[in-house]
Coordinates of C-alpha atoms in Angstrom, one line a residue:
M1 CA 76.2 109.4 99.6
P2 CA 74.7 112.1 101.7
H3 CA 76.6 115.2 101.8
K4 CA 76.2 119.0 103.0
N5 CA 77.2 121.3 100.3
I6 CA 79.0 124.5 100.5
F7 CA 76.2 126.8 102.1
Q8 CA 75.4 124.0 104.7
T9 CA 71.7 125.0 104.3
L10 CA 71.4 124.6 100.6
A11 CA 68.0 123.2 100.2
V12 CA 68.4 121.8 96.8
F13 CA 69.3 118.2 96.2
I14 CA 69.5 115.8 93.3
I15 CA 69.0 111.8 93.9
L16 CA 70.6 109.4 91.5
L17 CA 69.1 106.1 91.3
L18 CA 69.0 102.9 89.2
F19 CA 65.8 101.6 89.7
P20 CA 62.6 101.2 87.3
T21 CA 60.8 104.3 86.2
L22 CA 58.3 106.0 88.4
S23 CA 55.7 106.9 85.5
T24 CA 52.6 108.1 87.3
A25 CA 53.1 109.1 90.7
C26 CA 55.2 111.4 92.3
P27 CA 57.2 110.8 95.6
S28 CA 57.1 113.1 98.4
A29 CA 60.3 115.0 99.7
S30 CA 60.9 112.2 102.3
D31 CA 60.5 109.6 100.0
L32 CA 62.9 111.0 97.5
A33 CA 65.4 111.6 100.2
A34 CA 65.0 108.0 101.6
T35 CA 68.2 105.9 100.9
G36 CA 67.9 102.4 99.8
S37 CA 64.1 102.2 99.2
E38 CA 61.4 103.1 96.8
P39 CA 58.7 105.3 97.8
S40 CA 55.8 103.5 99.2
A41 CA 52.4 103.7 97.8
A42 CA 50.9 105.5 100.4
D43 CA 53.2 108.5 99.8
L44 CA 52.7 108.7 96.2
A45 CA 50.4 111.4 94.3
D46 CA 49.5 111.8 90.9
C47 CA 52.3 113.1 88.7
L48 CA 52.9 114.6 85.4
L49 CA 55.4 114.7 82.8
L50 CA 56.3 118.2 82.6
A51 CA 58.8 118.1 80.0
Q52 CA 60.7 115.8 77.8
F53 CA 63.7 116.4 75.5
D54 CA 66.9 114.9 74.1
I55 CA 70.3 115.2 76.2
E56 CA 73.4 115.0 73.7
T57 CA 76.3 113.3 75.2
G58 CA 79.7 111.7 73.7
R59 CA 77.7 108.6 73.0
G60 CA 74.6 110.2 71.3
P61 CA 71.5 111.3 72.8
V62 CA 69.5 110.2 75.7
V63 CA 66.0 111.3 76.9
G64 CA 65.5 113.4 79.7
S65 CA 62.4 113.6 81.5
I66 CA 61.1 116.0 84.3
Y67 CA 58.1 115.0 86.4
G68 CA 56.0 116.8 89.1
L69 CA 52.6 117.9 90.5
P70 CA 50.4 120.1 88.4
E71 CA 51.4 123.0 90.9
S72 CA 55.0 122.4 90.4
D73 CA 57.2 125.7 89.8
L74 CA 57.5 125.9 86.1
R75 CA 60.7 128.2 86.6
L76 CA 62.2 125.1 88.2
V77 CA 61.4 122.8 85.3
A78 CA 63.1 125.2 82.9
A79 CA 66.2 125.4 85.1
A80 CA 66.4 121.6 85.2
E81 CA 65.8 121.2 81.5
E82 CA 68.5 123.7 80.9
A83 CA 71.0 122.3 83.3
L84 CA 70.6 118.8 81.6
T85 CA 70.8 119.9 78.0
R86 CA 73.9 122.4 79.0
S87 CA 75.5 119.4 80.9
G88 CA 75.0 117.0 78.0
R89 CA 76.5 119.7 75.8
A90 CA 79.8 120.1 78.1
L91 CA 80.0 116.1 78.1
A92 CA 80.2 115.6 74.6
G93 CA 83.2 117.8 74.6
L94 CA 85.0 115.3 76.8
G95 CA 84.9 112.4 74.4
A96 CA 83.1 109.1 74.4
L97 CA 81.2 109.5 77.5
G98 CA 77.2 108.9 78.1
S99 CA 74.5 108.6 80.3
D100 CA 71.4 106.5 81.0
P101 CA 68.2 108.3 80.3
V102 CA 67.4 110.7 83.2
D103 CA 64.1 111.1 85.0
L104 CA 64.0 114.3 87.2
Y105 CA 61.4 114.7 90.0
I106 CA 60.3 118.1 91.1
S107 CA 59.8 117.7 94.9
P108 CA 56.9 119.9 96.3
T109 CA 58.9 120.7 99.6
S110 CA 62.5 120.5 101.0
Y111 CA 63.9 117.9 103.1
S112 CA 66.1 118.3 106.3
F113 CA 67.4 115.6 108.7
E114 CA 68.4 115.6 112.1
T115 CA 72.0 115.1 113.0
E116 CA 73.8 114.7 116.5
D117 CA 74.6 118.6 116.5
D118 CA 71.6 120.3 114.6
D119 CA 69.0 120.0 111.8
E120 CA 70.5 119.9 108.5
T121 CA 69.2 120.2 104.9
L122 CA 70.4 117.3 102.7
A123 CA 72.2 118.8 99.8
A124 CA 72.7 115.6 97.9
A125 CA 72.2 111.8 98.0
Q126 CA 72.3 108.5 96.1
I127 CA 70.5 105.4 96.7
G128 CA 71.6 102.1 95.6
A129 CA 70.4 100.3 92.7
R130 CA 68.0 97.4 92.3
P131 CA 67.3 97.3 88.6
T132 CA 65.0 94.5 87.1
P133 CA 65.7 92.6 83.7
D134 CA 62.6 94.0 82.0
V135 CA 63.2 97.5 83.0
A136 CA 66.0 99.7 81.2
R137 CA 68.2 101.4 83.5
K138 CA 67.5 105.2 84.2
C139 CA 69.2 107.7 86.4
I140 CA 66.7 109.0 88.8
M141 CA 67.0 112.7 90.1
A142 CA 64.9 115.2 92.3
A143 CA 65.2 119.0 92.7
F144 CA 64.1 120.7 95.6
P145 CA 62.6 124.4 95.1
T146 CA 64.0 126.3 98.0
V147 CA 67.1 128.1 96.8
R148 CA 68.4 130.2 93.9
M149 CA 68.1 129.0 90.4
D150 CA 71.8 129.1 89.9
E151 CA 72.6 126.9 92.8
I152 CA 69.6 124.4 91.6
K153 CA 71.3 124.4 87.9
F154 CA 74.7 123.9 89.3
T155 CA 73.8 121.2 91.7
I156 CA 72.0 119.2 88.7
A157 CA 75.2 119.5 86.6
H158 CA 77.1 118.0 89.7
E159 CA 74.6 115.0 89.9
F160 CA 74.2 114.5 86.3
F161 CA 78.1 113.8 86.1
H162 CA 77.2 111.1 88.7
C163 CA 74.9 109.8 86.1
V164 CA 77.7 109.8 83.7
Q165 CA 80.1 107.8 86.3
F166 CA 77.6 105.1 87.2
K167 CA 77.2 104.3 83.5
E168 CA 80.8 104.5 82.3
F169 CA 82.9 103.5 85.5
S170 CA 81.3 100.8 87.7
S171 CA 84.2 101.6 90.4
S172 CA 82.7 104.8 91.0
R173 CA 80.0 102.8 92.9
T174 CA 82.0 99.9 94.2
S175 CA 85.5 101.0 94.8
A176 CA 86.5 101.7 98.4
G177 CA 87.8 105.2 98.9
A178 CA 86.6 106.4 95.4
D179 CA 84.5 109.3 97.0
W180 CA 87.5 111.7 96.4
W181 CA 87.4 111.4 92.7
V182 CA 83.9 110.7 92.3
E183 CA 82.6 113.8 94.1
G184 CA 85.8 116.0 93.2
T185 CA 85.4 115.5 89.4
A186 CA 81.5 115.9 89.6
E187 CA 82.1 119.4 91.1
W188 CA 84.9 120.2 88.5
F189 CA 82.3 119.1 85.7
A190 CA 79.5 121.4 87.2
S191 CA 82.1 124.2 87.2
L192 CA 82.7 123.5 83.4
V193 CA 79.1 123.6 82.6
Y194 CA 78.6 126.8 84.6
Q195 CA 81.8 128.9 84.4
G196 CA 82.7 131.6 86.6
T197 CA 80.5 130.8 89.7
S198 CA 81.3 131.0 93.4
L199 CA 79.2 128.1 94.3
S200 CA 82.6 125.9 94.7
D201 CA 84.2 128.3 97.3
G202 CA 83.1 126.4 100.2
W203 CA 84.8 123.4 99.1
V204 CA 87.9 125.4 98.4
S205 CA 87.9 126.9 101.9
G206 CA 87.8 123.3 103.2
F207 CA 90.8 122.3 101.0
D208 CA 92.6 125.3 102.4
A209 CA 91.9 124.0 105.9
D210 CA 92.8 120.2 105.4
S211 CA 95.1 120.1 102.6
A212 CA 98.4 120.6 104.6
R213 CA 97.9 117.2 106.6
V214 CA 95.0 115.3 104.7
P215 CA 96.0 113.5 101.2
V216 CA 94.1 114.8 98.3
T217 CA 93.0 111.0 98.0
Q218 CA 90.8 111.5 101.3
M219 CA 89.3 114.9 100.4
P220 CA 85.6 114.2 98.9
Y221 CA 84.5 117.3 97.2
T222 CA 87.2 119.4 98.6
S223 CA 89.4 117.5 96.0
V224 CA 87.9 119.8 93.1
V225 CA 90.9 122.3 93.6
F226 CA 93.1 119.4 92.5
F227 CA 90.7 118.5 89.6
W228 CA 90.7 122.3 88.5
W229 CA 94.6 122.3 88.5
M230 CA 94.5 119.1 86.3
G231 CA 92.3 120.7 83.8
Q232 CA 94.0 123.9 83.6
N233 CA 97.4 122.1 83.3
M234 CA 97.0 118.9 82.0
G235 CA 93.6 119.3 79.9
P236 CA 90.2 118.1 80.6
E237 CA 90.9 114.9 78.8
S238 CA 93.5 114.0 81.7
I239 CA 90.6 113.9 84.3
V240 CA 88.7 111.4 82.0
G241 CA 92.1 109.4 81.7
L242 CA 92.2 109.5 85.6
M243 CA 88.8 108.1 86.0
R244 CA 89.5 105.3 83.3
A245 CA 92.7 104.4 85.3
M246 CA 90.7 104.0 88.2
E247 CA 88.2 101.8 86.5
G248 CA 90.6 99.4 85.7
A249 CA 93.0 99.6 88.6
G250 CA 93.8 96.8 90.6
G251 CA 95.7 98.5 93.3
S252 CA 95.1 101.3 95.6
Q253 CA 93.5 104.7 94.9
E254 CA 97.1 106.4 95.6
D255 CA 99.0 103.8 93.4
T256 CA 96.7 104.7 90.3
L257 CA 97.0 108.2 90.9
A258 CA 100.6 108.0 91.0
S259 CA 100.5 106.3 87.7
V260 CA 98.6 109.2 86.1
V261 CA 100.2 112.1 88.0
S262 CA 104.2 112.2 88.5
E263 CA 106.0 113.5 91.7
T264 CA 107.1 116.5 89.6
E265 CA 103.5 117.2 88.4
F266 CA 102.2 116.9 91.9
L267 CA 104.8 119.2 93.2
Q268 CA 103.9 121.7 90.5
F269 CA 100.0 121.7 91.9
V270 CA 101.3 122.3 95.2
T271 CA 103.3 125.3 94.5
D272 CA 100.7 126.7 91.9
Y273 CA 98.1 126.1 94.8
L274 CA 100.4 128.1 97.3
E275 CA 101.0 130.8 94.9
G276 CA 97.4 131.1 94.0
N277 CA 97.9 130.2 90.3
I278 CA 94.8 127.7 90.1
V279 CA 91.7 128.9 88.0
Q280 CA 88.2 127.5 87.6
P281 CA 87.2 126.6 84.0
G282 CA 86.6 130.0 82.5
G283 CA 89.4 131.6 84.1
R284 CA 87.8 132.6 87.7
A285 CA 90.7 132.5 90.1
A286 CA 90.1 129.7 92.8
A287 CA 89.2 131.3 95.9
S288 CA 91.8 129.9 97.9
T289 CA 93.8 131.1 101.0
P290 CA 96.3 128.4 101.9
L291 CA 96.5 127.9 105.7
H292 CA 100.1 127.6 106.9
E293 CA 99.9 125.2 110.3
D294 CA 103.9 124.8 110.1
I295 CA 105.6 128.4 111.0
R296 CA 108.8 128.1 112.6
D297 CA 111.1 130.8 113.8
I298 CA 115.0 129.9 113.1
D299 CA 117.2 132.0 115.3
E300 CA 120.4 129.7 115.8
D301 CA 121.9 126.4 114.4
T302 CA 119.2 124.0 113.8
D303 CA 118.3 120.5 112.3
I304 CA 115.1 120.9 110.4
T305 CA 112.8 118.1 109.3
L306 CA 110.0 118.6 107.2
E307 CA 107.6 115.7 106.2
A308 CA 104.2 114.7 105.3
G309 CA 102.1 111.8 104.0
R310 CA 101.7 110.6 100.3
F311 CA 99.8 112.9 98.2
V312 CA 99.6 115.8 100.8
A313 CA 100.0 119.2 99.7
H314 CA 102.8 120.1 102.2
R315 CA 104.2 123.3 103.1
T316 CA 106.2 125.0 105.9
L317 CA 106.9 128.5 106.5
L318 CA 110.7 129.2 107.9
K319 CA 111.7 132.4 109.2
F320 CA 115.3 132.8 109.4
A321 CA 116.8 135.4 111.8
C322 CA 118.7 138.2 109.6
G323 CA 122.1 137.7 108.5
S324 CA 123.8 134.9 106.4
W325 CA 122.9 131.1 106.5
T326 CA 124.2 128.0 104.8
T327 CA 122.4 124.9 104.7
T328 CA 123.4 121.1 104.3
V329 CA 120.8 118.4 103.0
N330 CA 121.2 115.1 104.9
D331 CA 118.0 113.1 103.6
T332 CA 115.4 113.9 101.3
K333 CA 112.3 111.6 99.8
G334 CA 109.9 113.0 97.1
A335 CA 110.2 116.5 95.7
N336 CA 110.4 119.9 97.2
K337 CA 111.0 123.5 96.3
A338 CA 111.5 126.5 98.2
L339 CA 109.9 130.0 97.6
R340 CA 112.0 133.1 99.1
L341 CA 109.2 135.5 100.2
P342 CA 107.8 138.4 99.1
D343 CA 109.1 137.8 95.5
G344 CA 111.4 134.9 94.8
D345 CA 110.9 131.9 92.6
W346 CA 110.6 128.3 93.4
E347 CA 113.9 126.5 93.6
D348 CA 115.9 123.9 95.3
L349 CA 116.9 124.7 98.9
P350 CA 119.9 127.3 98.4
D351 CA 123.2 126.2 100.0
E352 CA 123.5 129.9 101.2
F353 CA 121.4 132.8 101.6
S354 CA 121.7 136.2 103.6
S355 CA 119.8 139.4 104.4
E356 CA 121.4 142.8 105.0
S357 CA 118.4 144.2 106.8
E358 CA 116.9 143.3 110.3
A359 CA 114.1 141.7 108.9
R360 CA 114.0 137.9 108.9
I361 CA 114.4 135.9 105.9
E362 CA 111.3 134.0 104.9
F363 CA 111.0 131.0 103.0
L364 CA 108.0 128.9 102.0
F365 CA 108.7 125.3 101.3
A366 CA 106.5 122.9 99.2
G367 CA 106.8 119.2 99.4
A368 CA 105.3 116.4 97.6
G369 CA 105.5 112.6 97.9
T370 CA 103.8 110.1 95.5
D371 CA 105.0 107.0 96.8
A372 CA 104.4 105.2 100.0
D373 CA 107.2 107.1 101.8
G374 CA 105.6 110.4 101.3
F375 CA 107.8 113.3 101.4
R376 CA 110.7 114.0 103.7
L377 CA 113.5 116.6 103.7
E378 CA 116.2 117.1 106.6
F379 CA 118.6 119.8 106.4
K380 CA 120.8 121.6 108.8
A381 CA 120.8 125.6 108.6
E382 CA 123.8 127.1 110.3
K383 CA 123.9 130.9 110.9
T384 CA 127.3 132.3 109.9
P385 CA 128.7 134.5 112.2
C386 CA 130.6 136.8 110.0
A387 CA 127.7 138.0 108.4
P388 CA 125.4 139.1 111.3
C389 CA 122.8 141.8 111.3
Q390 CA 121.5 144.1 114.1
A391 CA 118.4 146.1 114.5
P392 CA 119.0 149.7 114.6
E393 CA 117.6 150.0 118.1
I394 CA 118.8 147.1 120.5
S395 CA 115.8 145.9 122.6
D396 CA 116.0 144.5 126.2
G397 CA 117.8 141.3 126.0
P398 CA 121.3 139.7 125.7
E399 CA 122.4 142.1 123.0
A400 CA 121.5 145.2 125.0
C401 CA 123.6 144.1 127.8
L402 CA 126.6 143.6 125.6
I403 CA 126.4 147.0 124.1
G404 CA 129.1 149.5 125.3
E405 CA 133.0 150.0 126.4
W406 CA 134.3 146.9 128.4
R407 CA 137.6 147.0 130.2
L408 CA 139.7 143.9 131.1
A409 CA 139.4 143.4 134.9
S410 CA 141.0 139.9 135.0
G411 CA 142.0 136.9 133.0
G412 CA 142.6 137.2 129.4
M413 CA 145.0 135.9 126.7
G414 CA 147.8 137.9 128.0
A415 CA 147.3 136.5 131.6
K416 CA 146.9 132.8 130.5
I417 CA 150.0 133.3 128.3
G418 CA 152.0 134.4 131.2
Q419 CA 150.6 131.8 133.5
M420 CA 151.6 129.0 131.0
L421 CA 155.2 130.5 130.6
N422 CA 155.8 130.6 134.3
E423 CA 154.6 127.1 135.0
G424 CA 156.0 125.1 131.9
S425 CA 159.3 126.8 130.9
A426 CA 162.8 128.1 132.3
L427 CA 161.4 131.6 132.6
S428 CA 160.5 133.4 135.7
G429 CA 158.9 136.5 136.5
V430 CA 156.9 136.6 133.7
D431 CA 154.3 139.6 133.2
Y432 CA 152.7 139.2 130.0
P433 CA 151.1 142.2 128.4
D434 CA 147.4 142.4 128.1
I435 CA 146.4 141.9 124.6
D436 CA 142.7 142.2 124.7
G437 CA 142.5 145.1 127.4
L438 CA 139.5 147.3 125.7
L439 CA 136.8 145.7 124.0
I440 CA 134.1 147.9 122.6
L441 CA 130.6 146.3 121.4
R442 CA 128.4 148.9 119.2
R443 CA 124.9 148.8 118.2
D444 CA 125.4 148.4 114.5
G445 CA 127.0 145.0 115.1
T446 CA 130.8 146.1 114.7
F447 CA 133.5 145.9 117.5
S448 CA 136.9 146.8 118.4
L449 CA 139.3 145.0 120.5
S450 CA 142.6 147.1 121.5
A451 CA 145.6 146.5 123.7
N452 CA 148.4 148.9 125.1
D453 CA 150.3 147.3 127.8
D454 CA 153.9 146.5 129.1
G455 CA 155.3 143.4 130.4
S456 CA 158.6 141.7 131.5
M457 CA 160.3 138.3 131.9
E458 CA 163.5 136.7 132.9
L459 CA 165.5 133.7 132.0
S460 CA 168.3 132.2 134.2
T461 CA 171.1 130.4 132.6
E462 CA 174.7 129.5 133.4
R463 CA 175.8 132.3 131.8
G464 CA 173.4 134.8 133.9
T465 CA 170.1 136.2 133.7
F466 CA 168.6 137.3 130.5
S467 CA 165.8 139.9 130.9
A468 CA 163.2 141.3 128.4
R469 CA 160.8 144.1 128.6
M470 CA 157.9 144.4 125.8
S471 CA 155.1 146.5 125.0
I472 CA 152.4 145.8 122.8
S473 CA 150.1 148.1 121.0
M474 CA 147.3 146.4 118.7
E475 CA 144.0 147.2 117.5
K476 CA 141.6 144.5 116.0
E477 CA 138.3 145.0 114.6
G478 CA 135.4 143.1 112.9
T479 CA 131.5 142.2 113.5
W480 CA 129.8 140.6 116.1
S481 CA 126.5 138.6 116.8
I482 CA 125.0 136.1 119.6
N483 CA 124.1 132.7 118.8
G484 CA 122.1 131.3 121.8
D485 CA 124.6 131.8 124.6
D486 CA 127.8 132.3 122.5
L487 CA 129.3 135.6 121.6
V488 CA 130.5 135.0 118.0
Q489 CA 133.1 137.6 116.7
C490 CA 134.3 137.7 113.3
Y491 CA 137.6 139.5 113.1
R492 CA 138.8 141.5 110.1
P493 CA 142.7 141.4 109.1
I494 CA 144.6 143.1 112.2
K495 CA 144.4 146.8 111.6
S496 CA 147.5 147.6 113.6
I497 CA 150.1 145.9 115.7
E498 CA 153.3 147.3 117.2
I499 CA 155.6 145.2 119.3
D500 CA 158.5 146.8 121.0
E501 CA 160.7 144.2 122.9
T502 CA 164.1 144.9 124.3
V503 CA 166.1 141.8 125.6
T504 CA 169.2 142.6 127.8
D505 CA 171.9 139.9 128.3
P506 CA 173.9 139.0 131.7
D507 CA 176.6 141.3 130.3
G508 CA 174.2 144.3 130.1
L509 CA 174.0 144.5 126.2
S510 CA 170.5 145.1 125.0
Q511 CA 168.9 144.5 121.5
R512 CA 165.8 145.8 120.4
I513 CA 163.2 143.8 118.7
T514 CA 160.8 146.2 116.7
E515 CA 157.2 145.7 114.8
N516 CA 159.0 145.0 111.5
Q517 CA 159.7 141.4 112.5
F518 CA 155.9 140.7 113.5
R519 CA 153.1 140.3 111.2
G520 CA 149.6 139.8 112.1
P521 CA 146.9 137.4 110.2
K522 CA 146.5 138.7 106.8
L523 CA 142.7 136.8 106.5
S524 CA 139.3 137.3 108.3
Y525 CA 138.6 134.7 111.0
E526 CA 136.0 133.9 113.7
E527 CA 136.0 133.1 117.1
T528 CA 133.0 131.6 119.4
R529 CA 132.8 132.0 122.9
Q530 CA 130.5 131.4 125.8
F531 CA 129.3 134.5 127.6
T532 CA 127.2 135.8 130.5
C533 CA 126.4 139.4 131.0
N534 CA 124.8 141.1 134.0
E535 CA 124.9 144.0 136.2
G536 CA 127.8 145.6 134.4
V537 CA 130.1 142.7 134.0
L538 CA 130.9 140.8 131.1
Q539 CA 132.3 137.0 131.4
I540 CA 133.6 135.4 128.3
I541 CA 134.9 131.8 128.3
Q542 CA 136.7 130.0 125.6
R543 CA 137.0 126.3 125.7
A544 CA 138.4 124.0 122.9
F545 CA 139.7 120.5 122.5
F546 CA 143.5 120.1 123.4
A547 CA 143.8 123.7 124.4
P548 CA 143.6 125.6 127.8
T549 CA 140.3 127.4 128.8
I550 CA 140.4 131.1 128.9
E551 CA 138.4 133.3 130.8
W552 CA 138.1 137.1 130.3
V553 CA 136.3 139.2 133.0
Y554 CA 135.3 142.6 131.5
E555 CA 133.8 145.5 133.5
K556 CA 132.0 148.6 131.9

């Protein structure tokens, strides 16, 4: 299984091969890299046994042999022996796992191959097995002396774990789609053998780039991030258990993973990853910087849908406009948590949240689904009008136009009441006072609405004409905001109202009705009306079911 390693040009590779031992000849670099065939006689040269030693494993020792030319770099020989013996000791700590004997060949040169885009140096390869009945199985490997020794040793440890997989888990060679755990666990094992290195950082970057949309079960090598988390939180034995489950599984890779890692556990993996809590064996933090491809600004009432496939590390960053919000969940599949930035805790989506500053309210959402339906969260976010927030300085836009003092030029509640009384009652000559004559909208998100006007009306009866004269003085206040094309006003309890009405009967007798017989609302309430504002004219329209449309036209 050829692959490029984290540096793209790493010129060390290991070949794992189940074919009869090469005893007296050394293959060339091209022969070692050849896939599916043994080196030809014409390409072989005299080969020496440079080192032989025991490799301790969980099933007892196996022989490790290193072959090369007389001029082979002895530093590379020593590095290979160290990597194999150290890998054996680490393997013994994982329980009853073993390997076939290992033959490692020191190649005299590097090997590159041509791709559609460029020439690339092969980092690792595996060749198909053709064992014969009279020859014991061996794991054949090769090292190429063109990089730093720490990289060679790390890669040998990675490839040694493939020897283990090939002996213990036949599905690692035969199961479709097994690359994600075959390569991911081998990279995890190498980091267990050589702790604290940065040699897997390239795979971590790949995980950062792809994990928001690609299932972990489709991520060879880069899935090492997930296996680090498993080892850290569930113990190294859980990784061995997962491989054993894959060996005995009759279903899909995803079904088998779901039988080992629960939905809650996979969500914990996602949240730990997003918060940077995953560490490699030995404690070095994974060098991850999760990419957030789904970033949304939420400024008004919105239906929000978050979804992802099975075993995807879903994340969405939602930035709500300042103020107060409520949420209502309509549908959910899988598991999810929300983290309020910058210093909140992972929790269920809150029913309510707010901010008193002009800054946006940011939530990072994490989602996980382990069954076939994946993850899905549908909810409605609604901005609460009675808790708006305004920036200290209003920039150009709808808010800027609204700031200031507005005097009623036409229309309004009083005019509509007068029209309805004139058209639908026995009253005549109705001149109802304006009750919303002066509207002041301030930069700090507060407003006041005041009235001070006189009016009159008459009622004709058989007895004669009754006349009434009235004056209304009132002041309301509250907070305001805009939501799209709507002006939203949240009224506090009426601050003051004075109504003075004098009714005169046909005989000229008058009765005065004063403010003590009128009481305004004692609770806060809100009104949402459509508005347009330009060139010193503010038009407000209120439409409601089973109620007349009212229009206000204000001028500055």
